[in-house]
Coordinates of C-alpha atoms in Angstrom, one line a residue:
Chain A
M339 CA 2.8 36.2 -30.1
A340 CA 5.8 38.4 -31.3
A341 CA 4.4 40.6 -28.3
E342 CA 5.5 38.1 -25.8
T343 CA 9.2 37.8 -26.0
T344 CA 9.8 42.1 -25.9
Q345 CA 10.5 42.6 -22.4
D346 CA 9.0 46.2 -22.4
Q347 CA 5.0 45.4 -21.4
T348 CA 4.6 49.1 -21.5
N349 CA 6.3 49.4 -24.9
P350 CA 2.7 51.5 -26.3
T351 CA 1.6 48.7 -29.0
D352 CA -0.6 50.0 -32.5
A353 CA -3.7 49.9 -31.8
P354 CA -5.5 47.0 -32.2
D355 CA -8.0 45.8 -35.0
A356 CA -11.4 45.9 -34.4
G357 CA -13.1 41.8 -34.9
Q358 CA -9.4 39.8 -34.0
V359 CA -9.2 38.9 -30.7
R360 CA -6.2 41.2 -28.7
T361 CA -4.8 37.8 -26.8
G362 CA -1.2 37.9 -24.4
R363 CA -0.1 41.1 -23.0
E364 CA -1.5 43.2 -25.5
G365 CA -4.9 42.7 -24.2
L366 CA -4.0 44.6 -20.6
V367 CA -2.9 47.1 -22.8
G368 CA -5.3 50.6 -22.0
L369 CA -7.4 48.3 -19.8
E370 CA -9.3 50.3 -17.1
N371 CA -7.6 50.0 -13.4
E372 CA -11.5 48.9 -12.2
P373 CA -12.0 45.7 -9.7
G374 CA -14.2 43.0 -12.5
V375 CA -12.8 43.9 -15.8
A376 CA -13.5 42.3 -18.8
K377 CA -10.4 40.8 -19.9
P378 CA -9.9 40.3 -24.7
D379 CA -8.8 37.0 -23.8
P380 CA -10.1 35.0 -20.8
I381 CA -7.9 31.4 -19.7
V382 CA -10.5 32.0 -16.0
V383 CA -13.5 33.7 -15.7
A384 CA -15.3 33.8 -12.5
T385 CA -18.2 35.3 -11.0
G386 CA -19.7 35.9 -7.8
I387 CA -17.3 33.6 -6.0
M388 CA -18.6 33.6 -2.3
R389 CA -17.1 30.7 0.3
Q390 CA -18.1 31.5 4.0
F391 CA -16.8 30.0 7.4
G392 CA -19.4 30.3 10.0
G393 CA -19.5 33.7 10.0
L394 CA -17.0 34.7 7.8
K395 CA -16.7 35.9 4.1
A396 CA -13.3 34.3 3.5
V397 CA -14.4 34.9 -0.4
D398 CA -17.1 37.4 -1.7
V399 CA -15.5 38.1 -5.8
D400 CA -18.1 39.6 -7.6
H401 CA -16.4 39.2 -11.1
L402 CA -12.5 38.4 -11.9
E403 CA -10.9 38.1 -15.6
I404 CA -7.6 36.2 -16.2
Q405 CA -6.0 36.8 -19.3
R406 CA -4.8 34.1 -21.3
G407 CA -0.6 34.0 -21.6
V408 CA 0.3 37.1 -19.1
I409 CA 1.2 36.5 -15.5
T410 CA -0.9 38.0 -13.1
A411 CA -0.2 38.7 -9.3
L412 CA -2.5 37.9 -6.2
I413 CA -1.8 40.3 -3.9
G414 CA -3.4 41.7 -0.7
P415 CA -2.7 42.0 3.2
N416 CA -3.2 38.5 5.1
G417 CA -6.3 37.1 5.8
A418 CA -7.7 38.6 2.5
G419 CA -8.6 35.9 1.1
K420 CA -6.0 35.0 -1.8
T421 CA -5.0 31.5 -0.7
T422 CA -8.9 30.8 0.0
F423 CA -10.0 32.4 -3.3
F424 CA -7.5 30.2 -4.6
N425 CA -8.4 26.8 -3.5
L426 CA -11.9 27.4 -4.9
L427 CA -9.8 28.1 -8.5
T428 CA -8.4 25.2 -8.4
G429 CA -11.2 22.6 -6.7
F430 CA -10.4 21.9 -3.8
D431 CA -12.7 23.5 -1.7
T432 CA -15.9 24.7 -2.5
P433 CA -17.3 27.5 -3.3
D434 CA -20.9 28.2 -1.6
S435 CA -22.6 30.5 -4.5
G436 CA -21.3 31.9 -7.8
D437 CA -19.2 29.6 -10.2
R438 CA -15.6 30.3 -12.5
T439 CA -14.9 28.9 -15.2
F440 CA -11.8 26.8 -17.2
N441 CA -11.5 27.7 -21.2
G442 CA -14.9 28.4 -21.6
R443 CA -16.2 25.4 -19.4
S444 CA -18.1 25.4 -16.1
L445 CA -16.3 23.6 -12.9
K446 CA -18.8 23.4 -11.0
R447 CA -18.7 20.1 -9.0
M448 CA -15.7 19.1 -10.5
S449 CA -12.9 17.2 -8.2
A450 CA -9.7 18.6 -7.9
S451 CA -8.1 16.6 -9.4
R452 CA -10.1 17.0 -12.8
I453 CA -9.1 20.6 -13.3
A454 CA -5.6 19.9 -12.6
R455 CA -6.1 16.6 -15.8
M456 CA -7.9 20.0 -17.6
G457 CA -4.2 21.8 -17.3
M458 CA -5.8 23.9 -14.7
V459 CA -2.3 22.8 -11.8
R460 CA -1.4 24.8 -9.3
T461 CA 2.0 24.5 -6.2
F462 CA 1.4 25.0 -2.9
Q463 CA 1.8 27.8 0.0
L464 CA 3.7 24.8 2.1
T465 CA 5.7 22.7 -0.8
K466 CA 3.5 19.7 -0.6
V467 CA 6.8 17.0 -1.4
L468 CA 6.8 13.2 -1.7
S469 CA 9.3 12.8 0.7
K470 CA 9.6 9.1 1.0
L471 CA 10.0 8.7 -3.6
T472 CA 12.7 10.0 -5.1
V473 CA 13.3 13.4 -7.0
L474 CA 12.8 11.3 -10.0
E475 CA 9.6 9.7 -9.0
N476 CA 8.3 12.6 -7.3
M477 CA 8.3 14.4 -11.6
R478 CA 6.4 11.5 -13.1
L479 CA 4.1 10.8 -11.1
G480 CA 3.0 14.0 -12.5
A481 CA 3.2 12.6 -16.4
T482 CA -0.9 11.8 -16.8
G483 CA -2.9 9.1 -18.8
Q484 CA -0.4 6.4 -17.8
I485 CA -1.7 3.5 -18.7
G486 CA 0.6 1.5 -15.8
E487 CA -1.6 4.1 -13.3
R488 CA -4.2 1.2 -14.0
F489 CA -5.0 -1.8 -11.5
W490 CA -4.3 -4.6 -14.2
A491 CA -2.0 -2.5 -16.9
G492 CA 0.2 -1.7 -13.9
V493 CA 1.0 -5.7 -13.6
L494 CA 2.1 -5.9 -17.0
P495 CA 5.1 -4.1 -17.0
F496 CA 5.9 -4.6 -21.2
L497 CA 2.5 -1.9 -22.0
W498 CA 3.4 0.9 -19.6
R499 CA 7.7 0.9 -20.1
G500 CA 7.6 2.7 -23.4
Q501 CA 5.3 5.5 -21.8
E502 CA 7.3 5.7 -18.7
A503 CA 10.7 5.8 -20.4
A504 CA 9.0 9.0 -22.9
N505 CA 8.0 10.3 -19.4
T506 CA 11.5 9.6 -18.2
E507 CA 12.8 11.9 -21.1
R508 CA 10.5 14.5 -20.3
A509 CA 11.2 14.2 -16.3
R510 CA 15.5 14.4 -16.8
D511 CA 14.8 17.3 -19.4
L512 CA 13.0 20.1 -16.6
L513 CA 15.4 18.2 -13.8
A514 CA 18.2 20.4 -15.6
R515 CA 15.8 22.9 -17.4
F516 CA 15.4 23.6 -12.5
K517 CA 19.0 22.6 -11.9
L518 CA 17.7 20.0 -9.9
D519 CA 19.5 16.7 -12.6
A520 CA 22.4 15.8 -10.0
K521 CA 20.1 15.3 -7.3
E522 CA 17.2 12.7 -9.3
G523 CA 18.2 9.8 -6.9
D524 CA 18.0 11.5 -3.8
F525 CA 14.9 11.6 -1.3
A526 CA 12.8 14.2 -2.2
G527 CA 12.1 14.5 1.8
S528 CA 16.2 15.6 2.2
L529 CA 16.1 18.1 -0.5
S530 CA 16.0 22.1 1.4
G531 CA 13.3 24.4 1.2
G532 CA 13.9 26.6 -1.9
Q533 CA 15.3 23.3 -3.7
R534 CA 11.5 21.7 -2.9
K535 CA 9.4 24.9 -4.6
L536 CA 12.1 24.0 -7.8
L537 CA 11.7 20.1 -7.5
E538 CA 7.1 21.5 -6.9
M539 CA 6.8 23.8 -9.7
A540 CA 8.6 21.1 -12.3
R541 CA 7.1 18.3 -10.5
A542 CA 3.4 20.4 -11.4
L543 CA 4.8 21.5 -15.5
M544 CA 5.2 17.3 -15.7
V545 CA 1.3 17.8 -16.4
E546 CA 1.2 19.7 -19.1
P547 CA -0.5 22.7 -18.0
E548 CA -2.3 25.8 -19.4
L549 CA -2.5 27.5 -16.5
V550 CA 0.3 27.4 -13.8
M551 CA -0.7 28.6 -10.5
L552 CA 1.8 29.2 -7.1
D553 CA 1.1 30.0 -4.2
E554 CA 3.4 31.5 -2.3
P555 CA 6.6 30.6 -5.1
M556 CA 9.2 32.3 -3.2
A557 CA 8.1 31.8 0.8
G558 CA 10.7 31.1 2.6
V559 CA 13.5 30.8 -0.9
N560 CA 17.4 32.7 -0.5
P561 CA 17.9 35.3 -2.4
A562 CA 20.3 33.8 -5.0
L563 CA 17.4 30.8 -4.9
K564 CA 14.6 33.9 -5.6
Q565 CA 16.7 35.2 -8.8
S566 CA 16.3 31.7 -10.9
L567 CA 12.6 31.5 -9.2
L568 CA 12.2 34.5 -11.5
G569 CA 13.1 33.4 -14.5
H570 CA 11.8 30.1 -14.1
V571 CA 7.9 32.0 -13.7
K572 CA 9.2 34.2 -16.6
S573 CA 9.7 31.4 -18.7
L574 CA 6.5 29.1 -18.5
R575 CA 5.1 32.5 -19.6
E576 CA 8.1 32.8 -22.7
D577 CA 6.2 29.0 -23.0
G578 CA 3.8 29.8 -24.0
M579 CA 1.8 29.4 -20.3
T580 CA -0.9 31.6 -18.6
V581 CA 0.3 32.1 -14.8
L582 CA -1.9 33.1 -11.5
F583 CA 0.6 33.4 -8.3
V584 CA 0.2 34.9 -5.1
E585 CA 2.9 36.8 -3.7
H586 CA 3.8 39.1 -0.6
D587 CA 7.6 40.1 -2.3
M588 CA 6.9 42.9 -4.2
D589 CA 9.4 43.2 -6.0
M590 CA 8.4 40.1 -7.6
V591 CA 4.9 41.0 -8.2
R592 CA 6.6 44.5 -9.6
D593 CA 9.4 42.5 -11.8
I594 CA 7.7 39.8 -13.8
S595 CA 3.6 39.9 -13.2
D596 CA 1.7 41.6 -16.7
W597 CA -1.3 42.2 -14.3
V598 CA -1.4 43.2 -10.5
V599 CA -5.2 41.8 -8.4
V600 CA -5.0 43.1 -5.4
M601 CA -8.1 41.8 -3.6
A602 CA -8.8 42.8 0.3
A603 CA -11.0 41.7 3.1
G604 CA -12.7 38.8 0.2
R605 CA -13.4 41.1 -1.8
V606 CA -11.3 42.3 -5.3
I607 CA -10.9 45.7 -5.1
A608 CA -8.7 46.6 -7.4
E609 CA -6.9 45.8 -10.8
G610 CA -4.3 46.7 -13.3
P611 CA -0.9 46.8 -14.5
P612 CA 1.6 46.8 -11.8
D613 CA 3.5 49.6 -12.1
S614 CA -0.4 51.8 -11.7
I615 CA -1.8 49.6 -9.0
M616 CA 1.1 50.5 -6.7
S617 CA 0.0 54.6 -6.1
D618 CA -3.8 53.8 -6.0
Q619 CA -5.3 55.2 -3.8
R620 CA -7.3 51.6 -3.2
V621 CA -4.3 50.1 -2.3
I622 CA -2.7 52.2 0.0
D623 CA -6.0 52.1 1.2
A624 CA -6.1 48.4 2.3
Y625 CA -2.7 48.2 3.1
L626 CA -2.0 50.8 5.6
G627 CA -5.4 51.7 6.1
A628 CA -7.8 54.8 5.0
H629 CA -6.6 56.6 8.0
H630 CA -2.5 55.8 7.7
D631 CA -1.1 59.4 7.0
T632 CA -3.8 62.0 9.5
D633 CA -2.5 63.1 12.3
I634 CA -6.2 61.8 14.9
T635 CA -5.9 65.0 16.7
Q636 CA -6.2 66.9 13.9
L637 CA -9.2 65.0 13.5
D638 CA -13.2 66.6 13.9
A639 CA -14.5 64.9 15.9
E640 CA -18.3 65.4 14.8
A641 CA -17.2 64.7 10.8
V642 CA -15.6 61.3 12.0
M643 CA -18.6 60.8 14.2
A644 CA -20.9 61.0 10.7
E645 CA -19.0 58.6 8.5
A646 CA -19.1 55.7 11.0
E647 CA -22.5 56.9 10.8
A648 CA -23.2 56.6 7.4
E649 CA -21.0 53.7 7.5
L650 CA -23.3 51.6 9.7
R651 CA -26.4 52.7 8.1
E652 CA -24.8 51.6 4.9
E653 CA -23.9 48.1 6.9
E654 CA -27.0 47.4 7.5
Q655 CA -29.0 48.1 3.6
S656 CA -26.2 45.6 3.3
Chain B
M212 CA 15.3 -30.2 19.9
D213 CA 12.3 -29.4 20.7
L214 CA 13.5 -26.3 21.1
L215 CA 14.4 -25.6 17.4
T216 CA 11.6 -28.2 15.7
I217 CA 8.5 -27.6 17.6
P218 CA 9.0 -23.5 16.7
L219 CA 10.2 -23.9 12.8
H220 CA 7.3 -26.4 12.8
D221 CA 4.6 -23.8 14.0
A222 CA 6.3 -20.9 11.9
F223 CA 5.5 -22.9 8.7
A224 CA 2.2 -24.5 9.9
P225 CA -1.5 -22.9 8.2
L226 CA -2.0 -21.1 11.1
A227 CA 0.7 -19.1 9.4
V228 CA 1.1 -18.4 6.3
S229 CA -3.0 -17.3 7.4
F230 CA -1.1 -14.9 9.5
V231 CA 1.3 -13.5 6.8
L232 CA -1.9 -13.5 3.8
A233 CA -3.3 -10.8 6.5
A234 CA -0.1 -9.4 7.3
M235 CA 0.4 -8.6 3.4
G236 CA -2.4 -7.1 3.0
L237 CA -2.5 -4.5 5.8
N238 CA 0.5 -4.8 4.2
I239 CA -0.8 -3.0 0.7
H240 CA -3.6 -1.0 3.4
Y241 CA -0.8 0.8 5.8
G242 CA 2.7 0.3 4.7
Y243 CA 2.4 1.7 0.7
T244 CA -0.9 4.0 1.4
G245 CA -1.2 4.6 4.8
L246 CA -4.6 3.7 5.0
L247 CA -5.0 2.6 9.7
N248 CA -6.8 -0.6 8.6
F249 CA -7.4 -2.3 11.7
G250 CA -10.6 -4.9 10.8
Q251 CA -8.4 -7.1 8.8
A252 CA -10.0 -9.5 10.4
A253 CA -13.1 -8.5 9.0
F254 CA -12.1 -9.7 6.2
A255 CA -10.5 -12.8 6.9
A256 CA -13.5 -13.8 9.0
V257 CA -15.3 -12.2 6.2
G258 CA -13.3 -14.8 3.5
A259 CA -13.9 -17.4 5.9
Y260 CA -17.2 -17.9 6.6
A261 CA -19.2 -17.0 3.3
M262 CA -16.9 -19.6 2.2
G263 CA -17.2 -22.2 5.0
V264 CA -21.4 -21.5 4.9
A265 CA -22.2 -21.8 1.0
I266 CA -20.2 -25.2 1.5
A267 CA -21.6 -26.6 3.9
S268 CA -25.1 -25.0 4.1
F269 CA -25.6 -24.9 0.6
D270 CA -23.5 -27.5 -1.1
V271 CA -21.4 -24.9 -3.6
P272 CA -18.0 -27.0 -5.1
F273 CA -15.2 -25.2 -3.2
I274 CA -14.3 -23.5 -6.6
P275 CA -16.9 -21.1 -6.3
A276 CA -17.3 -21.0 -2.9
V277 CA -13.7 -19.8 -2.9
I278 CA -15.0 -16.9 -5.8
L279 CA -17.5 -16.3 -3.3
G280 CA -16.1 -15.6 -0.2
V281 CA -13.6 -13.1 -2.3
L282 CA -16.4 -11.3 -3.5
F283 CA -17.9 -10.9 -0.1
S284 CA -15.1 -9.1 0.8
V285 CA -14.8 -6.7 -2.6
L286 CA -18.2 -6.0 -0.8
L287 CA -16.9 -4.8 2.4
A288 CA -13.5 -3.3 1.0
L289 CA -16.6 -1.5 -0.8
L290 CA -18.9 -0.5 2.9
M291 CA -16.1 0.8 4.8
G292 CA -14.6 2.3 2.6
I293 CA -16.6 3.7 -0.4
P294 CA -18.5 6.2 3.1
T295 CA -15.4 7.5 4.7
L296 CA -12.0 7.0 2.6
R297 CA -13.3 10.6 1.0
L298 CA -12.8 12.4 5.2
R299 CA -9.0 12.4 6.8
A300 CA -7.8 8.9 7.6
D301 CA -9.1 8.6 11.2
Y302 CA -12.4 7.3 9.8
L303 CA -11.5 4.6 8.0
A304 CA -9.5 3.2 11.2
I305 CA -12.6 3.5 13.0
V306 CA -15.0 2.9 11.0
T307 CA -13.2 -1.0 10.6
I308 CA -12.0 -1.2 13.6
A309 CA -16.4 -1.1 14.9
V310 CA -16.9 -3.3 11.7
A311 CA -14.2 -5.7 13.1
E312 CA -16.3 -6.5 15.9
V313 CA -20.2 -5.8 14.5
L314 CA -18.7 -9.1 13.0
R315 CA -17.5 -10.9 15.1
L316 CA -21.1 -10.8 16.4
F317 CA -22.9 -11.3 14.5
F318 CA -21.4 -14.4 13.6
T319 CA -21.8 -15.4 17.1
T320 CA -25.5 -14.5 17.5
T321 CA -27.6 -14.0 14.7
N322 CA -28.4 -17.1 12.0
K323 CA -27.5 -19.6 14.2
D324 CA -28.6 -22.8 11.0
Y325 CA -25.8 -21.3 9.1
F326 CA -23.5 -19.4 11.5
H327 CA -23.5 -22.6 14.7
A328 CA -22.8 -19.3 16.9
R329 CA -19.1 -20.4 19.0
D330 CA -18.9 -23.7 17.8
G331 CA -18.5 -22.3 14.2
V332 CA -19.0 -23.2 11.3
S333 CA -17.1 -26.9 10.2
G334 CA -17.7 -30.1 7.2
F335 CA -16.7 -27.6 4.5
T336 CA -13.4 -29.3 4.6
S337 CA -14.0 -32.9 2.2
G338 CA -14.1 -30.5 -1.0
F339 CA -11.3 -29.4 -0.6
R340 CA -8.9 -32.2 0.9
N341 CA -10.1 -34.8 -1.5
A342 CA -7.9 -32.9 -4.4
N343 CA -4.7 -33.8 -1.5
P344 CA -2.0 -35.5 -4.3
Y345 CA 0.1 -36.7 -0.4
S346 CA -0.6 -39.4 0.3
E347 CA 1.0 -39.5 4.2
G348 CA 2.3 -36.6 6.0
M349 CA 5.9 -35.7 6.8
L350 CA 7.9 -33.9 9.0
G351 CA 5.7 -33.6 11.5
F352 CA 2.9 -32.1 9.7
S353 CA -0.5 -33.9 9.4
R354 CA -0.9 -35.5 5.6
N355 CA -4.7 -32.4 5.2
D356 CA -1.9 -30.1 7.6
L357 CA 0.7 -30.5 4.3
W358 CA -1.4 -29.3 1.8
V359 CA -2.9 -26.6 3.3
M360 CA 0.6 -25.5 3.6
T361 CA 1.5 -25.8 0.0
V362 CA -1.7 -24.5 -1.1
G363 CA -1.3 -21.8 1.7
W364 CA 2.7 -20.6 0.5
L365 CA 1.9 -20.7 -3.0
L366 CA -0.8 -18.5 -2.5
V367 CA 1.3 -16.7 -0.2
A368 CA 4.6 -16.8 -3.3
F369 CA 1.8 -15.7 -5.4
F370 CA 0.4 -12.1 -3.8
C371 CA 4.1 -11.6 -3.4
L372 CA 5.2 -10.9 -7.3
L373 CA 1.5 -9.5 -7.6
T374 CA 2.7 -7.1 -5.1
W375 CA 5.7 -7.1 -6.2
L376 CA 4.7 -6.5 -9.8
L377 CA 2.6 -3.8 -8.5
V378 CA 4.7 -1.1 -6.3
R379 CA 7.6 -1.3 -9.3
S380 CA 4.5 0.0 -11.4
P381 CA 2.9 3.1 -12.4
W382 CA 0.2 1.9 -9.8
G383 CA 2.5 0.8 -7.2
R384 CA 4.1 4.9 -7.2
V385 CA 0.3 6.4 -7.1
L386 CA -0.6 4.4 -3.7
K387 CA 3.1 5.7 -2.2
S388 CA 2.5 9.1 -3.3
I389 CA -1.0 9.5 -1.1
R390 CA 0.9 7.4 1.0
E391 CA 3.1 10.9 1.3
D392 CA 0.6 13.7 0.5
E393 CA -2.7 13.2 -0.7
D394 CA -3.1 17.0 -1.6
A395 CA 0.2 16.6 -4.3
V396 CA -1.0 13.4 -5.7
R397 CA -4.6 15.0 -6.4
S398 CA -3.1 18.7 -8.2
L399 CA -1.5 17.0 -9.9
G400 CA -4.4 15.3 -11.7
K401 CA -4.9 11.7 -9.7
N402 CA -8.7 10.7 -8.4
V403 CA -7.3 9.8 -5.2
Y404 CA -10.6 8.8 -4.4
Y405 CA -10.7 5.5 -6.4
Y406 CA -7.1 4.9 -5.8
K407 CA -7.9 4.2 -2.1
L408 CA -10.7 2.1 -3.1
Q409 CA -8.5 0.0 -5.1
A410 CA -5.9 -0.2 -2.4
L411 CA -8.7 -1.5 0.4
I412 CA -9.3 -4.0 -2.3
L413 CA -6.8 -5.8 -2.6
G414 CA -5.7 -5.5 0.8
G415 CA -9.1 -6.9 2.2
V416 CA -9.1 -9.2 -0.7
I417 CA -5.8 -11.0 0.4
G418 CA -7.3 -10.8 4.1
A419 CA -9.9 -13.0 2.6
F420 CA -7.9 -16.1 1.4
G421 CA -6.0 -15.5 4.7
G422 CA -9.2 -16.4 6.1
F423 CA -9.3 -19.2 4.0
V424 CA -5.8 -20.9 4.5
G425 CA -6.8 -20.0 8.6
A426 CA -10.3 -21.9 8.4
L427 CA -9.2 -24.7 5.9
G428 CA -6.7 -25.6 8.7
L429 CA -8.6 -25.6 11.6
A430 CA -11.3 -27.4 9.2
S431 CA -13.8 -24.4 11.3
V432 CA -14.3 -21.6 11.2
Q433 CA -15.2 -19.8 14.8
P434 CA -15.9 -16.6 15.7
D435 CA -13.3 -15.9 18.1
S436 CA -10.5 -16.4 15.5
Y437 CA -11.4 -13.4 14.4
N438 CA -11.1 -10.9 17.3
L439 CA -9.2 -8.0 17.3
D440 CA -5.5 -9.6 18.3
F441 CA -6.1 -11.4 15.2
T442 CA -5.6 -7.3 13.1
F443 CA -2.8 -6.7 15.9
I444 CA -0.8 -9.4 15.5
A445 CA -0.4 -9.1 11.9
F446 CA 0.1 -5.2 12.5
T447 CA 3.1 -6.6 14.9
M448 CA 4.3 -9.1 12.4
L449 CA 3.9 -6.4 9.6
I450 CA 6.4 -4.4 11.8
L451 CA 8.5 -6.1 12.3
G452 CA 9.5 -7.1 9.5
G453 CA 9.6 -4.0 8.0
A454 CA 6.2 -2.0 6.1
A455 CA 6.6 -1.2 3.0
R456 CA 8.8 -3.9 1.5
V457 CA 7.3 -7.1 -0.1
L458 CA 9.1 -9.6 2.0
S459 CA 8.1 -8.3 4.6
P460 CA 5.4 -9.7 6.2
V461 CA 6.1 -12.8 5.5
V462 CA 9.9 -13.0 8.3
G463 CA 8.0 -10.7 10.1
A464 CA 4.5 -13.4 10.3
V465 CA 7.7 -16.3 10.6
L466 CA 9.6 -14.8 12.6
F467 CA 6.5 -14.0 15.3
W468 CA 5.3 -17.5 15.5
G469 CA 8.5 -18.7 15.2
L470 CA 9.5 -17.2 19.4
L471 CA 6.2 -17.0 20.4
S472 CA 6.3 -20.8 19.9
F473 CA 10.2 -21.2 20.9
L474 CA 9.0 -19.0 24.2
Q475 CA 6.2 -21.0 25.1
T476 CA 7.8 -24.3 24.3
L477 CA 11.7 -23.8 26.7
L478 CA 9.3 -22.1 28.9
S479 CA 7.7 -25.3 29.9
K480 CA 10.8 -27.4 29.8
L481 CA 12.3 -24.7 32.1
I482 CA 9.5 -25.7 34.3
G483 CA 8.2 -29.3 33.8
E484 CA 11.3 -31.1 32.2
W485 CA 13.7 -29.2 33.4
G486 CA 12.7 -28.3 37.1
V487 CA 14.0 -25.1 37.0
I488 CA 11.2 -22.1 37.2
P489 CA 9.5 -23.5 40.8
D490 CA 5.6 -23.7 40.0
S491 CA 5.6 -21.2 43.2
I492 CA 6.7 -18.5 40.6
L493 CA 5.3 -19.5 37.0
N494 CA 3.3 -22.7 36.3
S495 CA 2.2 -23.6 33.4
E496 CA -1.1 -22.1 32.8
Q497 CA 0.6 -18.6 33.4
I498 CA 3.0 -19.3 30.3
G499 CA 0.5 -18.2 27.6
N500 CA 0.6 -15.5 28.9
V501 CA 4.5 -14.7 30.0
R502 CA 4.9 -15.4 26.3
F503 CA 3.4 -12.5 25.3
M504 CA 5.4 -10.1 27.6
V505 CA 8.1 -11.7 26.0
V506 CA 7.8 -10.9 23.0
G507 CA 6.1 -7.6 24.2
L508 CA 9.7 -6.4 25.6
S509 CA 11.5 -7.7 22.6
L510 CA 9.0 -5.3 20.1
M511 CA 10.0 -2.3 22.6
L512 CA 13.3 -3.6 21.7
L513 CA 13.2 -3.3 18.3
M514 CA 11.4 -0.8 18.3
I515 CA 14.0 1.7 19.8
Y516 CA 17.0 -0.2 18.1
R517 CA 15.7 -1.3 14.5
P518 CA 12.4 0.8 14.1
Q519 CA 12.1 0.1 10.7
G520 CA 12.4 -3.4 11.3
I521 CA 14.4 -6.1 10.2
F522 CA 13.8 -5.5 5.9
G523 CA 13.3 -1.2 6.6
D524 CA 15.8 1.4 5.3
K525 CA 16.5 3.5 7.9
K526 CA 16.9 6.9 5.7
E527 CA 13.8 6.3 4.5
L528 CA 12.4 6.7 8.0
A529 CA 15.3 9.8 9.4
I530 CA 13.2 11.7 6.6
D531 CA 11.0 13.3 8.1
G532 CA 6.6 14.0 7.6
R533 CA 8.0 17.4 6.1

């Protein structure tokens, strides 16, 4: 895991030994920037995921692998299906067809809560803190395998008091790390927007996840807090967790991600390391439109017509 | 003197105990878990009918009959909860209010050999009354009432203790979190559906005990005792005390009955004995409705000036849902 601690991701690594799995960021070196490219050590593999809302194909992903131990960003213009894809991966929505695996286990017909217990924990675009519970209670809720959460054991405090104390200690450590320790007695509903984001992330860590999925962690966060949030996300990778996040903030994407997956109109159109993906023609087309830098008065009308007809034919055939 | 003693008497009578228990069940449902159960009357009715019919028609001893009543209320909770608790919150409300009415009509119109339609089931109290340790009545209560009240208030104390223990446990924390945001709880790996079902069952069983106490107090089980008013009065008591507080349904119910009974006594004295209000403005037959008008008015004032109820925490209420 030596490569994990170096910040410079473009640092060329030695050619890996044949037969040895290239883990973490090492595994991403030299991969092609093609959608669906196979990763040496994937934690999540999605195949043929399709989700339709009425006539709208919101998500249609042929193949996608997420490398373990790295920070992967999921970007794309509005309406690209990023959040829907997120919901499909975490079990908050079920795909019409296709399957996804987590650590090699299929997630078919698995409830969101079960997937979370397996170690894939998400946050929400609109933060969901439990307003009328204190910050500390929010944190305690995150701990898994609590004896006191069973009805009969709940009545008998001596059964769960020890475990509760241990959870509380862990919660306090995490709160201190996210600088929320001074707020532990406050109602979560009284926190500011940025503090809620922090609390949600800290609470997700109480589950002890392997894969943390952050849905727009920077939305509505002030620039100062943004820096500290970036640091927290990086520290998750340092702790050996895998991070997948949806984000619109390109600075953040460039700054912390090791790998970028670009979605447009429900499909993965490109993926690759952040420095090269931004200049990928397909990505520019998706964000700005294919003809964004051509002067339309200069276009040959017939050529445009022919192109459009060809496109129509193609659509009819598929 | 009557103005004080009659309301006090009514506020602790068996009927009041039955509503305390019903409201305590609703506190678990609505106060802690956020489930909208508009059919608490159904739980009380199923409990009371199961116990009454088992004893009166099948000669089942008292304790097994009570257990049977509890089992039926658990079944009712499963029946209403399994199809609806996966869906949005409103579906449970729709189903419970409908089931409560369906059951009331079912008890009124079918199986008349057992349910005796509007006359109701009676003749099931001997087993309970034989265990009565009191030799005579006191404080204006009959010997039987005293016995029902003793058992009833002990049940209230027991369920208060149980609720108190549960809402302080991690189990209760999950319930409160579900009330705040189901999806957040799901994302942390808790099976929300399972917890909602448990809460529905627990609150329903407490409601069924309300049915037992009410039935033993009246010595009969009549379908019209379990109309929609039953549920809404229990809800009113809960809101009056302040939802999601252990003691609020108890204090709310006692105050509600006390107030209702005080108005009844006051108005009838004003009309009859004291002759302050002439017959042309208000006669004795109208008192029953007027007291509800006054109760309604005082509830409105409560909602305006103390929306959190008697025990609620205003700070908690001030926090917006999101």
